[in-house]
Amino acid sequence: MIVHDMLGVSLQSLSAVATGGLSSTIAPGHECPFSKYVDMNTLFDSATSEESASEARTSVIACYRVLRRGILDGVFPPGEKLRPEFLRHTLGTGTSTLREAVSLLIADGLVIAQPQRGFRVAAMSLEDLKDLTESRVLVETKALRDSIALGGDAWEADVVAALHRLRRVEEALEINKDDAALSSREERNYVFHKALISACGSPRLLNLFEVFYAQAERYRRLSVAFHATQQIATPPRDAQTEHQEIADAVLRRDYDTAGAKLERHIRLTYEFVQHFPASFFKRDDTRR
């Protein structure tokens, strides 16, 4: 089977090829949640009985990436039930592939399995974000300390390069805040945060970072979209300056300053969302 490479490709970058695709086969009244982004026919070809193990794994990862992006972007809102039959038809993939992809999302904490009730997108709450924030602070400041102690010239170069690319897209956002630019900014923000801790020497810390970062990314993405449509007074912040100050302290090998600034940077998302009304955390019950 020919599997289109979805790794590293955002839904937004595929919007130019959106033509409706398999969404036209969905029952009336059930809009394909991906139709505004991509032609589902281009995501996966039908599986064959002779599909190799490597192809099957690639298919699982591709399906996982598409569903994960849909959750992070709010295409599937918090609490949304994931209907296997609908997703199989929408994605054009098989039961086993979908099941494995959903199991990865469960491991990420983005999907919850409910006995006898199927699967739902994990709910969001201020309490959950607070717990997530504390967990990120513990993991990322520890990993940053170890990276400062262990990292060499190549690590420093990675941090500088990641900061430069992030700054470029942040400058572009000051001119044009379209969805593609916002998505690019989020991707480069992830690369910068990962670069900061990449020399820590602990695969487990890096794995925890990946899990917690993805969960936090959902709050960030949805809060930005929510804030753009609501009149909400929130504390001002300068993310560019925050990133620069963290990087400067890292390059000086000044952990105390770098750790404190990274912790403050992480906590600001929670402080930002604290000002949101309860409606931000509630799913749209009309989507059942």
PDB file of C-alpha atoms in Angstrom:
ATOM      1  CA  MET A   1       0.000   0.000   0.000  1.00  0.00           C
ATOM      2  CA  ILE A   2       1.190   3.535  -0.732  1.00  0.00           C
ATOM      3  CA  VAL A   3       1.044   5.611   2.428  1.00  0.00           C
ATOM      4  CA  HIS A   4       1.300   9.368   2.076  1.00  0.00           C
ATOM      5  CA  ASP A   5       3.973  10.773   4.382  1.00  0.00           C
ATOM      6  CA  MET A   6       2.189  12.818   7.051  1.00  0.00           C
ATOM      7  CA  LEU A   7       5.195  13.027   9.377  1.00  0.00           C
ATOM      8  CA  GLY A   8       6.124  16.641   9.927  1.00  0.00           C
ATOM      9  CA  VAL A   9       3.283  17.886   7.737  1.00  0.00           C
ATOM     10  CA  SER A  10       0.616  19.974   9.475  1.00  0.00           C
ATOM     11  CA  LEU A  11      -3.034  19.946   8.537  1.00  0.00           C
ATOM     12  CA  GLN A  12      -2.769  23.599   7.627  1.00  0.00           C
ATOM     13  CA  SER A  13      -0.080  22.945   5.029  1.00  0.00           C
ATOM     14  CA  LEU A  14      -2.426  20.518   3.283  1.00  0.00           C
ATOM     15  CA  SER A  15      -5.332  22.936   3.032  1.00  0.00           C
ATOM     16  CA  ALA A  16      -4.394  23.856  -0.532  1.00  0.00           C
ATOM     17  CA  VAL A  17      -5.328  20.361  -1.714  1.00  0.00           C
ATOM     18  CA  ALA A  18      -8.610  20.113   0.164  1.00  0.00           C
ATOM     19  CA  THR A  19     -11.380  18.980  -2.182  1.00  0.00           C
ATOM     20  CA  GLY A  20     -13.841  17.247   0.118  1.00  0.00           C
ATOM     21  CA  GLY A  21     -12.668  13.728  -0.673  1.00  0.00           C
ATOM     22  CA  LEU A  22     -14.172  11.044   1.482  1.00  0.00           C
ATOM     23  CA  SER A  23     -16.208  13.606   3.360  1.00  0.00           C
ATOM     24  CA  SER A  24     -18.714  13.359   0.531  1.00  0.00           C
ATOM     25  CA  THR A  25     -19.454   9.776   1.590  1.00  0.00           C
ATOM     26  CA  ILE A  26     -20.313  10.662   5.188  1.00  0.00           C
ATOM     27  CA  ALA A  27     -23.946  10.399   6.177  1.00  0.00           C
ATOM     28  CA  PRO A  28     -25.992  13.614   5.835  1.00  0.00           C
ATOM     29  CA  GLY A  29     -25.746  15.832   8.873  1.00  0.00           C
ATOM     30  CA  HIS A  30     -22.319  14.500   9.881  1.00  0.00           C
ATOM     31  CA  GLU A  31     -19.698  16.866   8.541  1.00  0.00           C
ATOM     32  CA  CYS A  32     -16.220  15.436   8.120  1.00  0.00           C
ATOM     33  CA  PRO A  33     -14.115  17.229  10.771  1.00  0.00           C
ATOM     34  CA  PHE A  34     -11.073  17.254   8.468  1.00  0.00           C
ATOM     35  CA  SER A  35     -12.769  18.384   5.272  1.00  0.00           C
ATOM     36  CA  LYS A  36     -11.737  21.992   5.716  1.00  0.00           C
ATOM     37  CA  TYR A  37      -8.104  20.948   5.884  1.00  0.00           C
ATOM     38  CA  VAL A  38      -7.432  18.079   3.511  1.00  0.00           C
ATOM     39  CA  ASP A  39      -8.800  15.642   0.979  1.00  0.00           C
ATOM     40  CA  MET A  40      -9.124  12.442   2.982  1.00  0.00           C
ATOM     41  CA  ASN A  41      -8.401  10.398  -0.128  1.00  0.00           C
ATOM     42  CA  THR A  42      -4.817  11.656   0.033  1.00  0.00           C
ATOM     43  CA  LEU A  43      -4.196  10.534   3.602  1.00  0.00           C
ATOM     44  CA  PHE A  44      -4.260   6.774   3.240  1.00  0.00           C
ATOM     45  CA  ASP A  45      -4.850   4.274   0.440  1.00  0.00           C
ATOM     46  CA  SER A  46      -6.916   1.185   1.250  1.00  0.00           C
ATOM     47  CA  ALA A  47      -4.937  -1.441   3.142  1.00  0.00           C
ATOM     48  CA  THR A  48      -4.193  -4.756   1.440  1.00  0.00           C
ATOM     49  CA  SER A  49      -3.785  -8.191   2.973  1.00  0.00           C
ATOM     50  CA  GLU A  50      -0.147  -8.213   1.855  1.00  0.00           C
ATOM     51  CA  GLU A  51       0.791  -4.978   3.634  1.00  0.00           C
ATOM     52  CA  SER A  52       4.259  -5.279   5.171  1.00  0.00           C
ATOM     53  CA  ALA A  53       4.980  -4.660   8.851  1.00  0.00           C
ATOM     54  CA  SER A  54       6.896  -1.466   8.070  1.00  0.00           C
ATOM     55  CA  GLU A  55       4.062  -0.150   5.903  1.00  0.00           C
ATOM     56  CA  ALA A  56       1.547  -1.002   8.613  1.00  0.00           C
ATOM     57  CA  ARG A  57       3.599   0.870  11.194  1.00  0.00           C
ATOM     58  CA  THR A  58       3.897   3.876   8.914  1.00  0.00           C
ATOM     59  CA  SER A  59       0.127   3.814   8.441  1.00  0.00           C
ATOM     60  CA  VAL A  60      -0.430   3.748  12.203  1.00  0.00           C
ATOM     61  CA  ILE A  61       1.921   6.688  12.777  1.00  0.00           C
ATOM     62  CA  ALA A  62       0.339   8.686   9.959  1.00  0.00           C
ATOM     63  CA  CYS A  63      -3.159   8.063  11.346  1.00  0.00           C
ATOM     64  CA  TYR A  64      -1.949   8.978  14.827  1.00  0.00           C
ATOM     65  CA  ARG A  65      -0.414  12.228  13.597  1.00  0.00           C
ATOM     66  CA  VAL A  66      -3.583  13.317  11.796  1.00  0.00           C
ATOM     67  CA  LEU A  67      -5.833  12.534  14.773  1.00  0.00           C
ATOM     68  CA  ARG A  68      -3.381  14.144  17.182  1.00  0.00           C
ATOM     69  CA  ARG A  69      -3.280  17.335  15.125  1.00  0.00           C
ATOM     70  CA  GLY A  70      -7.084  17.360  14.976  1.00  0.00           C
ATOM     71  CA  ILE A  71      -7.231  17.171  18.774  1.00  0.00           C
ATOM     72  CA  LEU A  72      -4.581  19.839  19.329  1.00  0.00           C
ATOM     73  CA  ASP A  73      -6.261  22.193  16.861  1.00  0.00           C
ATOM     74  CA  GLY A  74      -9.704  21.651  18.390  1.00  0.00           C
ATOM     75  CA  VAL A  75     -11.181  19.889  15.357  1.00  0.00           C
ATOM     76  CA  PHE A  76     -12.099  17.283  17.969  1.00  0.00           C
ATOM     77  CA  PRO A  77     -13.005  19.402  21.032  1.00  0.00           C
ATOM     78  CA  PRO A  78     -12.488  18.322  24.660  1.00  0.00           C
ATOM     79  CA  GLY A  79     -14.910  15.546  25.586  1.00  0.00           C
ATOM     80  CA  GLU A  80     -15.753  14.696  21.956  1.00  0.00           C
ATOM     81  CA  LYS A  81     -16.583  11.030  21.414  1.00  0.00           C
ATOM     82  CA  LEU A  82     -14.375   9.348  18.813  1.00  0.00           C
ATOM     83  CA  ARG A  83     -16.620   7.163  16.667  1.00  0.00           C
ATOM     84  CA  PRO A  84     -14.544   4.324  15.134  1.00  0.00           C
ATOM     85  CA  GLU A  85     -16.813   3.699  12.150  1.00  0.00           C
ATOM     86  CA  PHE A  86     -16.901   7.374  11.240  1.00  0.00           C
ATOM     87  CA  LEU A  87     -13.120   7.698  11.581  1.00  0.00           C
ATOM     88  CA  ARG A  88     -12.456   4.567   9.530  1.00  0.00           C
ATOM     89  CA  HIS A  89     -14.514   5.927   6.653  1.00  0.00           C
ATOM     90  CA  THR A  90     -13.155   9.440   7.041  1.00  0.00           C
ATOM     91  CA  LEU A  91      -9.516   8.354   7.091  1.00  0.00           C
ATOM     92  CA  GLY A  92      -9.928   5.411   4.749  1.00  0.00           C
ATOM     93  CA  THR A  93      -8.050   3.126   7.128  1.00  0.00           C
ATOM     94  CA  GLY A  94      -8.633  -0.209   8.832  1.00  0.00           C
ATOM     95  CA  THR A  95      -9.788  -1.153  12.308  1.00  0.00           C
ATOM     96  CA  SER A  96      -6.412  -2.381  13.551  1.00  0.00           C
ATOM     97  CA  THR A  97      -4.614   0.736  12.301  1.00  0.00           C
ATOM     98  CA  LEU A  98      -7.152   3.024  13.959  1.00  0.00           C
ATOM     99  CA  ARG A  99      -7.046   1.025  17.200  1.00  0.00           C
ATOM    100  CA  GLU A 100      -3.257   1.272  17.415  1.00  0.00           C
ATOM    101  CA  ALA A 101      -3.313   4.991  16.595  1.00  0.00           C
ATOM    102  CA  VAL A 102      -5.881   5.631  19.343  1.00  0.00           C
ATOM    103  CA  SER A 103      -3.772   3.619  21.811  1.00  0.00           C
ATOM    104  CA  LEU A 104      -0.891   6.027  21.157  1.00  0.00           C
ATOM    105  CA  LEU A 105      -3.201   8.978  21.821  1.00  0.00           C
ATOM    106  CA  ILE A 106      -4.247   7.360  25.108  1.00  0.00           C
ATOM    107  CA  ALA A 107      -0.570   7.059  26.070  1.00  0.00           C
ATOM    108  CA  ASP A 108      -0.202  10.772  25.273  1.00  0.00           C
ATOM    109  CA  GLY A 109      -3.077  11.601  27.607  1.00  0.00           C
ATOM    110  CA  LEU A 110      -5.071  13.152  24.756  1.00  0.00           C
ATOM    111  CA  VAL A 111      -7.728  10.417  24.583  1.00  0.00           C
ATOM    112  CA  ILE A 112      -9.530   8.612  27.404  1.00  0.00           C
ATOM    113  CA  ALA A 113     -10.825   5.020  27.182  1.00  0.00           C
ATOM    114  CA  GLN A 114     -14.208   4.521  28.851  1.00  0.00           C
ATOM    115  CA  PRO A 115     -15.292   0.907  29.558  1.00  0.00           C
ATOM    116  CA  GLN A 116     -18.368  -0.005  27.505  1.00  0.00           C
ATOM    117  CA  ARG A 117     -18.535   3.576  26.199  1.00  0.00           C
ATOM    118  CA  GLY A 118     -15.642   3.817  23.772  1.00  0.00           C
ATOM    119  CA  PHE A 119     -13.163   6.672  23.512  1.00  0.00           C
ATOM    120  CA  ARG A 120     -13.357  10.404  24.101  1.00  0.00           C
ATOM    121  CA  VAL A 121     -10.977  13.298  23.713  1.00  0.00           C
ATOM    122  CA  ALA A 122      -9.560  14.119  27.144  1.00  0.00           C
ATOM    123  CA  ALA A 123     -11.421  16.886  28.946  1.00  0.00           C
ATOM    124  CA  MET A 124      -9.826  20.224  29.818  1.00  0.00           C
ATOM    125  CA  SER A 125     -10.031  22.088  33.114  1.00  0.00           C
ATOM    126  CA  LEU A 126      -8.152  24.749  35.031  1.00  0.00           C
ATOM    127  CA  GLU A 127      -7.247  22.122  37.633  1.00  0.00           C
ATOM    128  CA  ASP A 128      -5.785  19.877  34.934  1.00  0.00           C
ATOM    129  CA  LEU A 129      -3.777  22.741  33.466  1.00  0.00           C
ATOM    130  CA  LYS A 130      -2.394  23.578  36.909  1.00  0.00           C
ATOM    131  CA  ASP A 131      -1.280  19.976  37.427  1.00  0.00           C
ATOM    132  CA  LEU A 132       0.166  19.874  33.921  1.00  0.00           C
ATOM    133  CA  THR A 133       2.034  23.132  34.531  1.00  0.00           C
ATOM    134  CA  GLU A 134       3.602  21.825  37.742  1.00  0.00           C
ATOM    135  CA  SER A 135       4.614  18.601  35.970  1.00  0.00           C
ATOM    136  CA  ARG A 136       6.214  20.505  33.093  1.00  0.00           C
ATOM    137  CA  VAL A 137       8.160  22.703  35.498  1.00  0.00           C
ATOM    138  CA  LEU A 138       9.590  19.664  37.293  1.00  0.00           C
ATOM    139  CA  VAL A 139      10.560  17.830  34.111  1.00  0.00           C
ATOM    140  CA  GLU A 140      11.832  20.718  31.998  1.00  0.00           C
ATOM    141  CA  THR A 141      13.850  22.489  34.688  1.00  0.00           C
ATOM    142  CA  LYS A 142      15.513  19.203  35.690  1.00  0.00           C
ATOM    143  CA  ALA A 143      16.278  18.377  32.047  1.00  0.00           C
ATOM    144  CA  LEU A 144      17.565  21.913  31.482  1.00  0.00           C
ATOM    145  CA  ARG A 145      19.938  21.663  34.446  1.00  0.00           C
ATOM    146  CA  ASP A 146      21.344  18.387  33.105  1.00  0.00           C
ATOM    147  CA  SER A 147      21.657  19.785  29.580  1.00  0.00           C
ATOM    148  CA  ILE A 148      23.610  22.796  30.826  1.00  0.00           C
ATOM    149  CA  ALA A 149      25.935  20.423  32.678  1.00  0.00           C
ATOM    150  CA  LEU A 150      26.348  17.924  29.829  1.00  0.00           C
ATOM    151  CA  GLY A 151      25.751  19.842  26.602  1.00  0.00           C
ATOM    152  CA  GLY A 152      28.605  20.770  24.278  1.00  0.00           C
ATOM    153  CA  ASP A 153      29.116  23.153  21.390  1.00  0.00           C
ATOM    154  CA  ALA A 154      26.701  21.246  19.141  1.00  0.00           C
ATOM    155  CA  TRP A 155      23.948  21.579  21.748  1.00  0.00           C
ATOM    156  CA  GLU A 156      24.564  25.317  22.083  1.00  0.00           C
ATOM    157  CA  ALA A 157      24.402  25.650  18.295  1.00  0.00           C
ATOM    158  CA  ASP A 158      21.063  23.805  18.255  1.00  0.00           C
ATOM    159  CA  VAL A 159      19.643  26.196  20.857  1.00  0.00           C
ATOM    160  CA  VAL A 160      20.829  29.254  18.919  1.00  0.00           C
ATOM    161  CA  ALA A 161      19.461  27.915  15.618  1.00  0.00           C
ATOM    162  CA  ALA A 162      16.092  27.008  17.156  1.00  0.00           C
ATOM    163  CA  LEU A 163      15.790  30.451  18.746  1.00  0.00           C
ATOM    164  CA  HIS A 164      16.638  32.168  15.450  1.00  0.00           C
ATOM    165  CA  ARG A 165      13.994  30.223  13.519  1.00  0.00           C
ATOM    166  CA  LEU A 166      11.417  30.886  16.251  1.00  0.00           C
ATOM    167  CA  ARG A 167      12.198  34.601  16.269  1.00  0.00           C
ATOM    168  CA  ARG A 168      11.775  34.784  12.501  1.00  0.00           C
ATOM    169  CA  VAL A 169       8.263  33.354  12.599  1.00  0.00           C
ATOM    170  CA  GLU A 170       7.322  35.503  15.614  1.00  0.00           C
ATOM    171  CA  GLU A 171       8.379  38.588  13.672  1.00  0.00           C
ATOM    172  CA  ALA A 172       6.279  37.414  10.721  1.00  0.00           C
ATOM    173  CA  LEU A 173       3.274  37.019  13.037  1.00  0.00           C
ATOM    174  CA  GLU A 174       3.443  40.711  13.880  1.00  0.00           C
ATOM    175  CA  ILE A 175       2.549  41.362  10.233  1.00  0.00           C
ATOM    176  CA  ASN A 176       0.276  38.456   9.375  1.00  0.00           C
ATOM    177  CA  LYS A 177      -1.482  36.295  11.972  1.00  0.00           C
ATOM    178  CA  ASP A 178      -2.942  33.705   9.628  1.00  0.00           C
ATOM    179  CA  ASP A 179      -3.441  30.058  10.611  1.00  0.00           C
ATOM    180  CA  ALA A 180      -0.359  28.846   8.742  1.00  0.00           C
ATOM    181  CA  ALA A 181       1.893  31.321  10.547  1.00  0.00           C
ATOM    182  CA  LEU A 182       0.388  30.434  13.917  1.00  0.00           C
ATOM    183  CA  SER A 183       0.909  26.730  13.222  1.00  0.00           C
ATOM    184  CA  SER A 184       4.504  27.361  12.161  1.00  0.00           C
ATOM    185  CA  ARG A 185       5.093  29.358  15.316  1.00  0.00           C
ATOM    186  CA  GLU A 186       3.802  26.507  17.487  1.00  0.00           C
ATOM    187  CA  GLU A 187       6.013  23.991  15.692  1.00  0.00           C
ATOM    188  CA  ARG A 188       9.125  26.148  16.108  1.00  0.00           C
ATOM    189  CA  ASN A 189       8.277  26.847  19.727  1.00  0.00           C
ATOM    190  CA  TYR A 190       8.292  23.085  20.295  1.00  0.00           C
ATOM    191  CA  VAL A 191      11.676  22.746  18.562  1.00  0.00           C
ATOM    192  CA  PHE A 192      13.133  25.499  20.761  1.00  0.00           C
ATOM    193  CA  HIS A 193      11.874  23.961  23.998  1.00  0.00           C
ATOM    194  CA  LYS A 194      13.134  20.549  22.959  1.00  0.00           C
ATOM    195  CA  ALA A 195      16.538  21.962  21.979  1.00  0.00           C
ATOM    196  CA  LEU A 196      16.932  23.479  25.451  1.00  0.00           C
ATOM    197  CA  ILE A 197      16.758  20.062  27.122  1.00  0.00           C
ATOM    198  CA  SER A 198      18.035  17.801  24.342  1.00  0.00           C
ATOM    199  CA  ALA A 199      21.437  17.225  25.981  1.00  0.00           C
ATOM    200  CA  CYS A 200      20.021  16.022  29.315  1.00  0.00           C
ATOM    201  CA  GLY A 201      21.014  12.417  28.602  1.00  0.00           C
ATOM    202  CA  SER A 202      17.742  10.934  29.885  1.00  0.00           C
ATOM    203  CA  PRO A 203      15.377   9.277  27.376  1.00  0.00           C
ATOM    204  CA  ARG A 204      12.692   9.082  30.073  1.00  0.00           C
ATOM    205  CA  LEU A 205      12.826  12.802  30.801  1.00  0.00           C
ATOM    206  CA  LEU A 206      12.635  13.519  27.077  1.00  0.00           C
ATOM    207  CA  ASN A 207       9.656  11.171  26.746  1.00  0.00           C
ATOM    208  CA  LEU A 208       7.845  12.907  29.610  1.00  0.00           C
ATOM    209  CA  PHE A 209       8.591  16.231  27.952  1.00  0.00           C
ATOM    210  CA  GLU A 210       6.936  15.034  24.725  1.00  0.00           C
ATOM    211  CA  VAL A 211       3.798  13.875  26.552  1.00  0.00           C
ATOM    212  CA  PHE A 212       3.405  16.970  28.721  1.00  0.00           C
ATOM    213  CA  TYR A 213       4.261  19.380  25.917  1.00  0.00           C
ATOM    214  CA  ALA A 214       1.562  17.936  23.630  1.00  0.00           C
ATOM    215  CA  GLN A 215      -1.047  18.270  26.373  1.00  0.00           C
ATOM    216  CA  ALA A 216       0.034  21.852  27.066  1.00  0.00           C
ATOM    217  CA  GLU A 217       0.033  22.638  23.352  1.00  0.00           C
ATOM    218  CA  ARG A 218      -3.691  21.900  23.211  1.00  0.00           C
ATOM    219  CA  TYR A 219      -4.352  24.485  25.920  1.00  0.00           C
ATOM    220  CA  ARG A 220      -2.140  27.029  24.166  1.00  0.00           C
ATOM    221  CA  ARG A 221      -3.640  26.553  20.714  1.00  0.00           C
ATOM    222  CA  LEU A 222      -7.242  26.597  21.894  1.00  0.00           C
ATOM    223  CA  SER A 223      -6.653  29.509  24.279  1.00  0.00           C
ATOM    224  CA  VAL A 224      -5.158  31.622  21.482  1.00  0.00           C
ATOM    225  CA  ALA A 225      -8.168  30.897  19.259  1.00  0.00           C
ATOM    226  CA  PHE A 226     -10.602  31.566  22.125  1.00  0.00           C
ATOM    227  CA  HIS A 227      -8.890  34.798  23.134  1.00  0.00           C
ATOM    228  CA  ALA A 228      -9.001  36.064  19.554  1.00  0.00           C
ATOM    229  CA  THR A 229     -12.808  35.872  19.515  1.00  0.00           C
ATOM    230  CA  GLN A 230     -13.561  37.081  23.058  1.00  0.00           C
ATOM    231  CA  GLN A 231     -13.132  40.356  24.912  1.00  0.00           C
ATOM    232  CA  ILE A 232     -11.038  39.067  27.820  1.00  0.00           C
ATOM    233  CA  ALA A 233      -8.562  41.094  29.855  1.00  0.00           C
ATOM    234  CA  THR A 234      -5.358  39.071  30.225  1.00  0.00           C
ATOM    235  CA  PRO A 235      -1.873  39.949  31.494  1.00  0.00           C
ATOM    236  CA  PRO A 236       0.457  41.211  28.732  1.00  0.00           C
ATOM    237  CA  ARG A 237       3.491  39.130  27.866  1.00  0.00           C
ATOM    238  CA  ASP A 238       6.440  39.280  25.479  1.00  0.00           C
ATOM    239  CA  ALA A 239       7.250  35.726  24.405  1.00  0.00           C
ATOM    240  CA  GLN A 240      10.166  36.816  22.223  1.00  0.00           C
ATOM    241  CA  THR A 241      11.911  38.442  25.164  1.00  0.00           C
ATOM    242  CA  GLU A 242      11.163  35.438  27.371  1.00  0.00           C
ATOM    243  CA  HIS A 243      12.765  33.064  24.862  1.00  0.00           C
ATOM    244  CA  GLN A 244      15.788  35.323  24.378  1.00  0.00           C
ATOM    245  CA  GLU A 245      16.413  35.641  28.114  1.00  0.00           C
ATOM    246  CA  ILE A 246      16.202  31.869  28.593  1.00  0.00           C
ATOM    247  CA  ALA A 247      18.638  31.247  25.740  1.00  0.00           C
ATOM    248  CA  ASP A 248      21.059  33.934  26.956  1.00  0.00           C
ATOM    249  CA  ALA A 249      21.219  32.364  30.419  1.00  0.00           C
ATOM    250  CA  VAL A 250      21.642  28.899  28.918  1.00  0.00           C
ATOM    251  CA  LEU A 251      24.581  30.009  26.782  1.00  0.00           C
ATOM    252  CA  ARG A 252      26.191  31.577  29.869  1.00  0.00           C
ATOM    253  CA  ARG A 253      25.703  28.200  31.585  1.00  0.00           C
ATOM    254  CA  ASP A 254      23.812  30.068  34.305  1.00  0.00           C
ATOM    255  CA  TYR A 255      21.333  27.424  35.424  1.00  0.00           C
ATOM    256  CA  ASP A 256      19.814  29.407  38.304  1.00  0.00           C
ATOM    257  CA  THR A 257      18.747  32.205  35.970  1.00  0.00           C
ATOM    258  CA  ALA A 258      17.833  29.930  33.051  1.00  0.00           C
ATOM    259  CA  GLY A 259      15.800  27.602  35.262  1.00  0.00           C
ATOM    260  CA  ALA A 260      13.924  30.458  36.915  1.00  0.00           C
ATOM    261  CA  LYS A 261      13.102  32.094  33.595  1.00  0.00           C
ATOM    262  CA  LEU A 262      12.004  28.794  32.028  1.00  0.00           C
ATOM    263  CA  GLU A 263       9.758  28.084  35.021  1.00  0.00           C
ATOM    264  CA  ARG A 264       8.202  31.542  34.775  1.00  0.00           C
ATOM    265  CA  HIS A 265       7.728  31.098  31.031  1.00  0.00           C
ATOM    266  CA  ILE A 266       5.873  27.810  31.538  1.00  0.00           C
ATOM    267  CA  ARG A 267       3.647  29.189  34.311  1.00  0.00           C
ATOM    268  CA  LEU A 268       2.485  32.168  32.265  1.00  0.00           C
ATOM    269  CA  THR A 269       0.152  30.022  30.132  1.00  0.00           C
ATOM    270  CA  TYR A 270      -1.701  28.958  33.280  1.00  0.00           C
ATOM    271  CA  GLU A 271      -1.906  32.559  34.485  1.00  0.00           C
ATOM    272  CA  PHE A 272      -3.209  33.573  31.050  1.00  0.00           C
ATOM    273  CA  VAL A 273      -5.962  30.918  31.005  1.00  0.00           C
ATOM    274  CA  GLN A 274      -6.961  31.683  34.604  1.00  0.00           C
ATOM    275  CA  HIS A 275      -8.762  34.759  33.286  1.00  0.00           C
ATOM    276  CA  PHE A 276     -10.961  32.737  30.908  1.00  0.00           C
ATOM    277  CA  PRO A 277     -14.632  31.979  31.660  1.00  0.00           C
ATOM    278  CA  ALA A 278     -15.745  28.433  32.461  1.00  0.00           C
ATOM    279  CA  SER A 279     -17.189  28.117  28.948  1.00  0.00           C
ATOM    280  CA  PHE A 280     -13.645  27.751  27.569  1.00  0.00           C
ATOM    281  CA  PHE A 281     -13.326  24.332  29.209  1.00  0.00           C
ATOM    282  CA  LYS A 282     -16.727  23.001  28.167  1.00  0.00           C
ATOM    283  CA  ARG A 283     -17.314  21.046  24.979  1.00  0.00           C
ATOM    284  CA  ASP A 284     -20.123  21.871  22.585  1.00  0.00           C
ATOM    285  CA  ASP A 285     -22.842  19.350  23.466  1.00  0.00           C
ATOM    286  CA  THR A 286     -24.443  19.830  20.052  1.00  0.00           C
ATOM    287  CA  ARG A 287     -21.573  17.767  18.588  1.00  0.00           C
ATOM    288  CA  ARG A 288     -22.625  14.512  20.305  1.00  0.00           C
TER     289      ARG A 288
END
